[in-house]
XYZ file of C-alpha atoms in Angstrom:
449
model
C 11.954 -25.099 -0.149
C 8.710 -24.901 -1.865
C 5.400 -24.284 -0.406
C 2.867 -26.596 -0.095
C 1.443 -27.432 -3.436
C -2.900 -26.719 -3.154
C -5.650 -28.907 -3.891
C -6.537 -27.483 -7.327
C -2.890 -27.606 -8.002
C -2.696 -31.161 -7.579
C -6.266 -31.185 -9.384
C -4.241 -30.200 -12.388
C -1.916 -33.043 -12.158
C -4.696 -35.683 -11.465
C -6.109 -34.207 -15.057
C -2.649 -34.148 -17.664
C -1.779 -37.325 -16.257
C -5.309 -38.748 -17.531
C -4.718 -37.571 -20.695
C -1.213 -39.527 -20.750
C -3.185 -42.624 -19.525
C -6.082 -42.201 -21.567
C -4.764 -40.170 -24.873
C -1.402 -41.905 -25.085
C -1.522 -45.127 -23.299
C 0.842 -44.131 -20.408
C 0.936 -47.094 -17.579
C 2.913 -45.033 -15.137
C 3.502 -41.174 -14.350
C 4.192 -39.640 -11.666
C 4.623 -35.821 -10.558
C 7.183 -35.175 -8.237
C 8.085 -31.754 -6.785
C 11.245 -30.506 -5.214
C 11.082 -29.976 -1.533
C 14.495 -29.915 -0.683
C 17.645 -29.505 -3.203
C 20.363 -30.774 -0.888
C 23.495 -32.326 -1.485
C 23.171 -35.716 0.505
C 26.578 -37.387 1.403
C 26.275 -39.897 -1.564
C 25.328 -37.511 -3.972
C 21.539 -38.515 -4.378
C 18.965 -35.250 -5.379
C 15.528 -35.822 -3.904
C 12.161 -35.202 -4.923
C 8.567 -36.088 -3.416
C 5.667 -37.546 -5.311
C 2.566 -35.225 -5.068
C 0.113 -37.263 -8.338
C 0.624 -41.144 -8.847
C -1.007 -43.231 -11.484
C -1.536 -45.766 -10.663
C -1.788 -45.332 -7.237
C -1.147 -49.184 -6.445
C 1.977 -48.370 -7.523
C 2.767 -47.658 -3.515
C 0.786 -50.528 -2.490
C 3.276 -52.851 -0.249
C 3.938 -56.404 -2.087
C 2.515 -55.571 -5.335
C 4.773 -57.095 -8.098
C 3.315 -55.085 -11.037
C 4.761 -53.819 -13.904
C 3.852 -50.321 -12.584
C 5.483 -51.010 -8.884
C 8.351 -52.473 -10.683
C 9.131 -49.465 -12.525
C 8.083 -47.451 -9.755
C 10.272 -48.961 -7.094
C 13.226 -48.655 -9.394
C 12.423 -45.058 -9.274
C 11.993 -44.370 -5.686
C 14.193 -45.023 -2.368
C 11.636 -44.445 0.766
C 9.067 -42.316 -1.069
C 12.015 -40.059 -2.037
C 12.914 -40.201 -5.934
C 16.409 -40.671 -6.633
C 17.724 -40.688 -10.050
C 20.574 -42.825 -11.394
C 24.316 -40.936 -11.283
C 24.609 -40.345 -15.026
C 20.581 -38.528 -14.967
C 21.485 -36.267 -12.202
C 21.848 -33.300 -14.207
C 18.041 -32.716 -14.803
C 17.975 -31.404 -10.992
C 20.697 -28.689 -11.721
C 19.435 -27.796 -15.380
C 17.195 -24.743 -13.425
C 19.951 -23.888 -11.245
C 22.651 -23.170 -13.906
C 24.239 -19.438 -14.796
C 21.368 -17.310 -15.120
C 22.911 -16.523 -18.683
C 21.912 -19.988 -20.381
C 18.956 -20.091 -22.543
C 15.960 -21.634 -22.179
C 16.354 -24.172 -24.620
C 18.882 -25.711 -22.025
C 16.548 -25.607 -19.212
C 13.734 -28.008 -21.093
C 13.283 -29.517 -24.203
C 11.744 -27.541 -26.824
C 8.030 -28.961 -28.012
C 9.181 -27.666 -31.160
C 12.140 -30.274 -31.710
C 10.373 -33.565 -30.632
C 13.707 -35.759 -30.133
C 14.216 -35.664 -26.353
C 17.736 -35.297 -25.618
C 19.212 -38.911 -24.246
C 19.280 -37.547 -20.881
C 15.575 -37.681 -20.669
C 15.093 -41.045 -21.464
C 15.261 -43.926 -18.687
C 14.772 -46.386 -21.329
C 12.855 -46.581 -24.560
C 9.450 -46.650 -22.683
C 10.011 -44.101 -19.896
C 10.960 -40.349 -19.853
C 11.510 -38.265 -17.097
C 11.259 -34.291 -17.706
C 12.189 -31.067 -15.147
C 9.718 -29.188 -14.200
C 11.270 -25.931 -14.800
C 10.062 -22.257 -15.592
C 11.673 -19.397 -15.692
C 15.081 -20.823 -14.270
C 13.417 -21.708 -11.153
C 13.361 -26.037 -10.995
C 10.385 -27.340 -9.093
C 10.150 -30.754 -9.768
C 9.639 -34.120 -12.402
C 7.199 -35.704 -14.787
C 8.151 -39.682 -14.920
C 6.047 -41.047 -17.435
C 6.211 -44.860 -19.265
C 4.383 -47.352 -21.029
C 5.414 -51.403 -21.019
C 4.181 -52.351 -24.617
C 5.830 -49.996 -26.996
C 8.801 -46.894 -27.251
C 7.116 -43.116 -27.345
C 7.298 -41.761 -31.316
C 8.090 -38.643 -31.746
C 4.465 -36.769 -31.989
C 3.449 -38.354 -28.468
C 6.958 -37.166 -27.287
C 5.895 -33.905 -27.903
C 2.797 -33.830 -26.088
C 4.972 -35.156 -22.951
C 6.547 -32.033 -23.456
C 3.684 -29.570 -23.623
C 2.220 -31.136 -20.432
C 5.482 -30.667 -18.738
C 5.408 -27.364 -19.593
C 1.689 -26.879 -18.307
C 2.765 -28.587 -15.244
C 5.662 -25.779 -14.635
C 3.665 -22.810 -15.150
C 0.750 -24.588 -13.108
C 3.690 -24.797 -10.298
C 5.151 -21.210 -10.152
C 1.446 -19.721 -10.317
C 0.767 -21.832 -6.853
C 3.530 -20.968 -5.922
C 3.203 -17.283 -6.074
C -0.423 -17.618 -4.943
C 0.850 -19.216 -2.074
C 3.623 -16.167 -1.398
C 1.038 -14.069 -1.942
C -1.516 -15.551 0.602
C 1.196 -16.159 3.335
C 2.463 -12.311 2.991
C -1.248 -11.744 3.139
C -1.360 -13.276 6.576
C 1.462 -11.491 7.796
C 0.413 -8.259 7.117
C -3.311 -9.114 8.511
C -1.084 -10.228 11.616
C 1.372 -6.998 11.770
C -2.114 -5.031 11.269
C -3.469 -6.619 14.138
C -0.352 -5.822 16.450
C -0.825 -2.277 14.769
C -4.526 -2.265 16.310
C -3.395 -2.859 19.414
C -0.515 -0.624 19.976
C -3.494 2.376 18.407
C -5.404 0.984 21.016
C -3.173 1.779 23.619
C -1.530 5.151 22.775
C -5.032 6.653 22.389
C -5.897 5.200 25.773
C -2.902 7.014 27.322
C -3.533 9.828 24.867
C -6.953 10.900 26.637
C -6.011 11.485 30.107
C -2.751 13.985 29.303
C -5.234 15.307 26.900
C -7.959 16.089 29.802
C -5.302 17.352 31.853
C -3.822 19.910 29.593
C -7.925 21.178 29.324
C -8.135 20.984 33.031
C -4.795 23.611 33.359
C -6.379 25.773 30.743
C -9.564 26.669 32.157
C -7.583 27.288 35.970
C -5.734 29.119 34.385
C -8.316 31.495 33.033
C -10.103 31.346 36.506
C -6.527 32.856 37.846
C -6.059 35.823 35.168
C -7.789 39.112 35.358
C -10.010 39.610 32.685
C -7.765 42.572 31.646
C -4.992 40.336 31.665
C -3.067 39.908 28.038
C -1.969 36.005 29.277
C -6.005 35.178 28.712
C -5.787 34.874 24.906
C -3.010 32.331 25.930
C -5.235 30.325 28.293
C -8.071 30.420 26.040
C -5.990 29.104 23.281
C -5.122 26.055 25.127
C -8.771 25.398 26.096
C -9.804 25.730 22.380
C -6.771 23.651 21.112
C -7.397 21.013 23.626
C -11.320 20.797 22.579
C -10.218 20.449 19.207
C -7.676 17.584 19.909
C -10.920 16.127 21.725
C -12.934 15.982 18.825
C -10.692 14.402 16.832
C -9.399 12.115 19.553
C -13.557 10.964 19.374
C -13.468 10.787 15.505
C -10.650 8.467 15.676
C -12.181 6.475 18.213
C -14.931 5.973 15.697
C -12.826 5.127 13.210
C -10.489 2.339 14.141
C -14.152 0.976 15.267
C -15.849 0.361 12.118
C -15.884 -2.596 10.257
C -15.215 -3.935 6.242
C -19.242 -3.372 6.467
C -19.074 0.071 7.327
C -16.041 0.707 5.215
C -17.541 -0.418 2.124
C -19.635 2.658 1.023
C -16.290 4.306 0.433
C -14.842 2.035 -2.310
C -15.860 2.554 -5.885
C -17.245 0.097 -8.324
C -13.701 -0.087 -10.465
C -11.272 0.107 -7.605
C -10.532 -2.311 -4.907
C -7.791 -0.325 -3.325
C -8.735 3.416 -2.651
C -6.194 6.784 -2.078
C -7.964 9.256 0.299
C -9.051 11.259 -3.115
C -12.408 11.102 -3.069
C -14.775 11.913 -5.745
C -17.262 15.040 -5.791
C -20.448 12.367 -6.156
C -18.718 10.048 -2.786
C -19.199 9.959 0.445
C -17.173 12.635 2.684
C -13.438 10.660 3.822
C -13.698 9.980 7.530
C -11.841 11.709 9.756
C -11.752 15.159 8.056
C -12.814 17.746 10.023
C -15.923 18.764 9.865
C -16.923 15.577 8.189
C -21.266 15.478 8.906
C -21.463 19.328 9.344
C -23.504 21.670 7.141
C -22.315 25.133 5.731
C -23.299 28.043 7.167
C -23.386 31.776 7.146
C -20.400 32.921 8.588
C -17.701 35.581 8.600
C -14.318 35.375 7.938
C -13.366 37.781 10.798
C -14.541 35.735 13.527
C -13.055 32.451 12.072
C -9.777 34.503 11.888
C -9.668 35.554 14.949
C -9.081 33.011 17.268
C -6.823 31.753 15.203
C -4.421 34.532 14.362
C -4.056 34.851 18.976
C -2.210 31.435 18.654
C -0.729 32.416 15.660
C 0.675 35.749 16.747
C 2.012 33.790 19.849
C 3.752 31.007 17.853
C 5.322 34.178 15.692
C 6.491 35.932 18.852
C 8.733 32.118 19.840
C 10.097 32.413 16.623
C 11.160 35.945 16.125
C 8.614 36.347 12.815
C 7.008 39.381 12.126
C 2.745 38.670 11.355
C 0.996 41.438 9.945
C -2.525 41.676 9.882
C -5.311 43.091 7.758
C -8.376 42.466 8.322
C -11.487 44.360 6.645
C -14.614 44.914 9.008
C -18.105 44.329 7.964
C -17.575 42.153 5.086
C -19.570 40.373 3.252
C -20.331 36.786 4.513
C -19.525 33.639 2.850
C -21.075 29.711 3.166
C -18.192 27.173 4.701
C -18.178 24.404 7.241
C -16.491 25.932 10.054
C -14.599 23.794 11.646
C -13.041 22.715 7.921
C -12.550 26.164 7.246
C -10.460 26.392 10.191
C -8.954 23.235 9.841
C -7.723 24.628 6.565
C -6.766 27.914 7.561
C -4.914 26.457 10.615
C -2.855 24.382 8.148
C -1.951 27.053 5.698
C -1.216 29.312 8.371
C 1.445 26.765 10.770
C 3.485 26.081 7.352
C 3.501 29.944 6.614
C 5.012 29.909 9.912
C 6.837 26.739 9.864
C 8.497 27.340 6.411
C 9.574 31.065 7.143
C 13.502 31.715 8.254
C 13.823 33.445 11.870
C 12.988 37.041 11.181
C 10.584 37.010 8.195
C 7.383 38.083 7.336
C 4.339 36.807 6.911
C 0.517 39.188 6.224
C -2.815 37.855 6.375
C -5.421 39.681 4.839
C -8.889 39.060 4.578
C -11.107 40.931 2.360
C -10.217 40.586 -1.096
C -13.302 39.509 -3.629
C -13.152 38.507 -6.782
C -16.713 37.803 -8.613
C -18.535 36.178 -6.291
C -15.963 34.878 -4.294
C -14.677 37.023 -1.313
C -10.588 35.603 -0.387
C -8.667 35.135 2.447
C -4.821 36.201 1.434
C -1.517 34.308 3.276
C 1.751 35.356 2.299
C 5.411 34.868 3.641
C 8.659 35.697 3.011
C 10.325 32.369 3.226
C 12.010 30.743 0.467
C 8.968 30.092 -1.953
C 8.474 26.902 -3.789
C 10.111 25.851 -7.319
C 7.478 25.789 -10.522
C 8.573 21.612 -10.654
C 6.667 21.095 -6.898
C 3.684 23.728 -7.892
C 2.143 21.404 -9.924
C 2.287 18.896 -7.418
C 0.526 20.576 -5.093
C -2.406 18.870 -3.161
C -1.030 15.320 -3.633
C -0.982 13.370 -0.440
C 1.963 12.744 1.050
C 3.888 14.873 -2.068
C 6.394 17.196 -0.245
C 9.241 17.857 -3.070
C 11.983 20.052 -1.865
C 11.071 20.629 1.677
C 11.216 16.891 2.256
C 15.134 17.336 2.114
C 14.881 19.310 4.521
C 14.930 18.966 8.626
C 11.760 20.466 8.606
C 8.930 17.938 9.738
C 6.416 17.126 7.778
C 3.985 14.386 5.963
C 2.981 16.344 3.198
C -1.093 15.765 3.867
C -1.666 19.477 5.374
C -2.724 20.736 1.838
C -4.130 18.044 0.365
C -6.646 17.634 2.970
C -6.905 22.116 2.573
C -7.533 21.182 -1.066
C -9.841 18.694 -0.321
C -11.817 20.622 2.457
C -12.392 23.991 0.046
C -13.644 22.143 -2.684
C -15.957 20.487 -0.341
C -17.564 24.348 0.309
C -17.435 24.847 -3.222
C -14.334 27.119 -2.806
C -10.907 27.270 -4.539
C -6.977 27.551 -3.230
C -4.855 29.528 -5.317
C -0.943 29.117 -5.387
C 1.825 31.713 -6.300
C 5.547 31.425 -5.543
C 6.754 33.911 -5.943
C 4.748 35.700 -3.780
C 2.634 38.369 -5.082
C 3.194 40.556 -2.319
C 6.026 42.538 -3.144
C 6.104 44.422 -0.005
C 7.599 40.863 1.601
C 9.496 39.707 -0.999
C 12.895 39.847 -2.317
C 15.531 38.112 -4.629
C 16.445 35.494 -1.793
C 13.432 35.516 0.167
C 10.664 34.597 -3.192
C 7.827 33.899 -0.529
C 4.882 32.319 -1.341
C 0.970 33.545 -1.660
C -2.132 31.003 -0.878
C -5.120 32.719 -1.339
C -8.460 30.614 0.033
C -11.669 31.712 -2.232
C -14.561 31.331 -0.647
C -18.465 31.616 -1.996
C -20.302 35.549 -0.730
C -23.859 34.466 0.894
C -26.509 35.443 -1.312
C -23.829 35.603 -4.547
């Protein structure tokens, strides 16, 4: 069943079947298109009339030549064609293998095939494109036969008709798959709506244990880097719970800064000269002095605990009294955090993994992760930073989505910093034959350099 045909579609008609009134003299035509191919009990193949000329051709009691013909034509608004014609509605709908010449009548061989021809003065031609049959042209004249140059201009127009028809077609596809996704979006919303509704109050709870918690442990007590871990984690998880909130809020309006001139649809790359991606952490904050000890710190508690559950051995080395380098905090940690869990996440039960912190190179002082875990083939190394891009691990049971380094990536060059990759590791005190590791090292810019 087609879709309904649109006004500039029928437009179209209204315009080639002038120029058969007015360029060739037709005194009847009409457009039909297929609504239903059915096989009816006596055989009959309908059609419905979209374009008439003339239009008093459906007027009740006229006796013109033009209702004559018409009326012949048509059984209740419904075209039916005679038995031996009935072929033209099947012509689209034959074995996929037969050519187009078979499916309508080449403008380039003017003689219409007998089939078309009602009678000397009226043709009828399938409106068919691309194997696909969507309807007639019926087209006639009462004072003289069609020659073979105005035959061919039948033909051209039938063929303009067709591709007209399968463009509004697809426009129409398009539009209604349009709508559904608008609608499945808008169910989307809603269900967003609701999970981070329910989100916030576990969320506040979790907060609410961590700070009793520290109010019940002695401040000698090893269990407080635990508790303060959960405090910190759960203030985190409350900023971006906000930063979402914010997001799902804003409209095509506030959206629209983000799109570039030459791109309607845009990936969450963003150019050095555009404004920041919402929802990256950090997004609005300005660089500061800071050291890469006490960003580290905090981090490596949780990280040393997570370790510990998962019988991995973290080594540390840190260097005191370094220099200081210029970073957005929180995206510094945001990107440390990530490199660090898939250190740990990607590292067999009793590996290694070393952090060290330190390392300069020009004016860039480095922060240094390594593991021991099965390092990464030179095919996925290139790939690298690509959202969602995930290669061999994603055959794995190991979850993932493949955006933790691309938003890393991101972040750094944000600070005007650099991620390095090496697989194999270039630790060699980690590594071995069957354990390659890999090596991220995080380059940072020295204050003052």
């Amino acid at each position: 069943m087609l879709m309904s045909a649109s006004s500039d579609f029928l437009a179209l008609c209204r315009e080639q079947i002038a120029l058969l009134t007015q360029g060739l003299g037709a005194t009847l035509s009409i457009v039909y298109l297929t609504q239903e191919l059915v096989e009816t009990p006596s055989g009959d193949a309908k059609l419905i009339p979209v374009v008439i000329y003339p239009e008093t051709a459906l007027l009740p009691g006229e006796e013109t030549a033009e209702a004559t013909a018409y009326k012949q034509l048509q059984v209740g608004n419904v075209f039916v064609l005679p038995n031996h014609h009935r072929r033209l509605l099947t012509t689209g709908l034959e074995s996929p293998n037969s050519s187009r010449e078979s499916e309508i009548p080449d403008a380039s061989q003017p003689d219409l095939k007998e089939e078309y021809l009602l009678s000397g003065n009226q043709i009828v031609l399938p409106l068919v494109y691309e194997g696909v049959m969507m309807g007639l042209l019926v087209t006639g004249r009462k004072d003289r036969a069609w020659n073979e140059h105005e035959q061919s201009q039948i033909q051209r127009i039938a063929q303009t008709l067709a591709i007209a028809c399968i463009l509004d077609q697809r426009r129409a596809w398009f539009e209604q798959q349009l709508h559904e996704q608008q609608i499945l979006q808008e169910k989307q919303r809603d269900l967003l709506d609701n999970l981070l509704h329910q989100f916030r109050n576990p969320l506040t709870a979790l907060r609410t244990f961590g700070k009793l918690l520290l109010k019940r442990l002695r401040p000698a007590d090893a269990n407080r880097d635990v508790a303060n871990s959960i405090v910190r984690e759960s203030d985190r998880l409350q900023e971006l719970l906000q930063q979402f909130e914010q997001v799902i809020d804003l409209t095509e309006t506030d959206l629209a800064p983000l799109l570039t001139e030459d791109e309607v649809f845009v990936e969450a790359t963003i150019q050095k000269d555009a404004k920041p991606p919402l929802l990256l952490p950090g997004t609005g904050d300005k660089a500061v002095d800071c050291s890469l000890t006490d960003i580290l710190e905090p981090l490596l508690i949780s990280a040393k605990a997570i370790a510990q559950e998962r019988k991995l051995k973290l080594i540390t080395e840190i260097q005191q009294n370094s220099s200081l380098v210029r970073a957005n905090v929180k995206a510094l940690r945001e990107v440390l955090t990530n490199i660090i869990d898939n250190a740990l996440k990607y590292t067999p039960t009793g590996g290694k993994i070393l952090i060290q912190a330190g390392q300069k190179k020009a004016n860039f002082q480095g922060i240094v992760i390594s593991d021991n875990g099965p390092g990464i083939p030179p095919q996925d190394l290139e790939h690298l930073g690509e959202r969602h891009y995930r290669g061999v691990q994603a055959q794995t049971e190991i979850p993932g989505t493949g955006l933790g380094l691309a938003i890393a990536k991101q972040l750094i060059e944000q600070m005007q910093g650099e991620i390095e990759v090496f697989s194999p590791a270039i630790n060699s005190k980690l590594t071995s034959p069957n354990a390659p590791g890999t090596t991220f090292i995080i380059w940072l810019p020295e204050v003052g350099k």
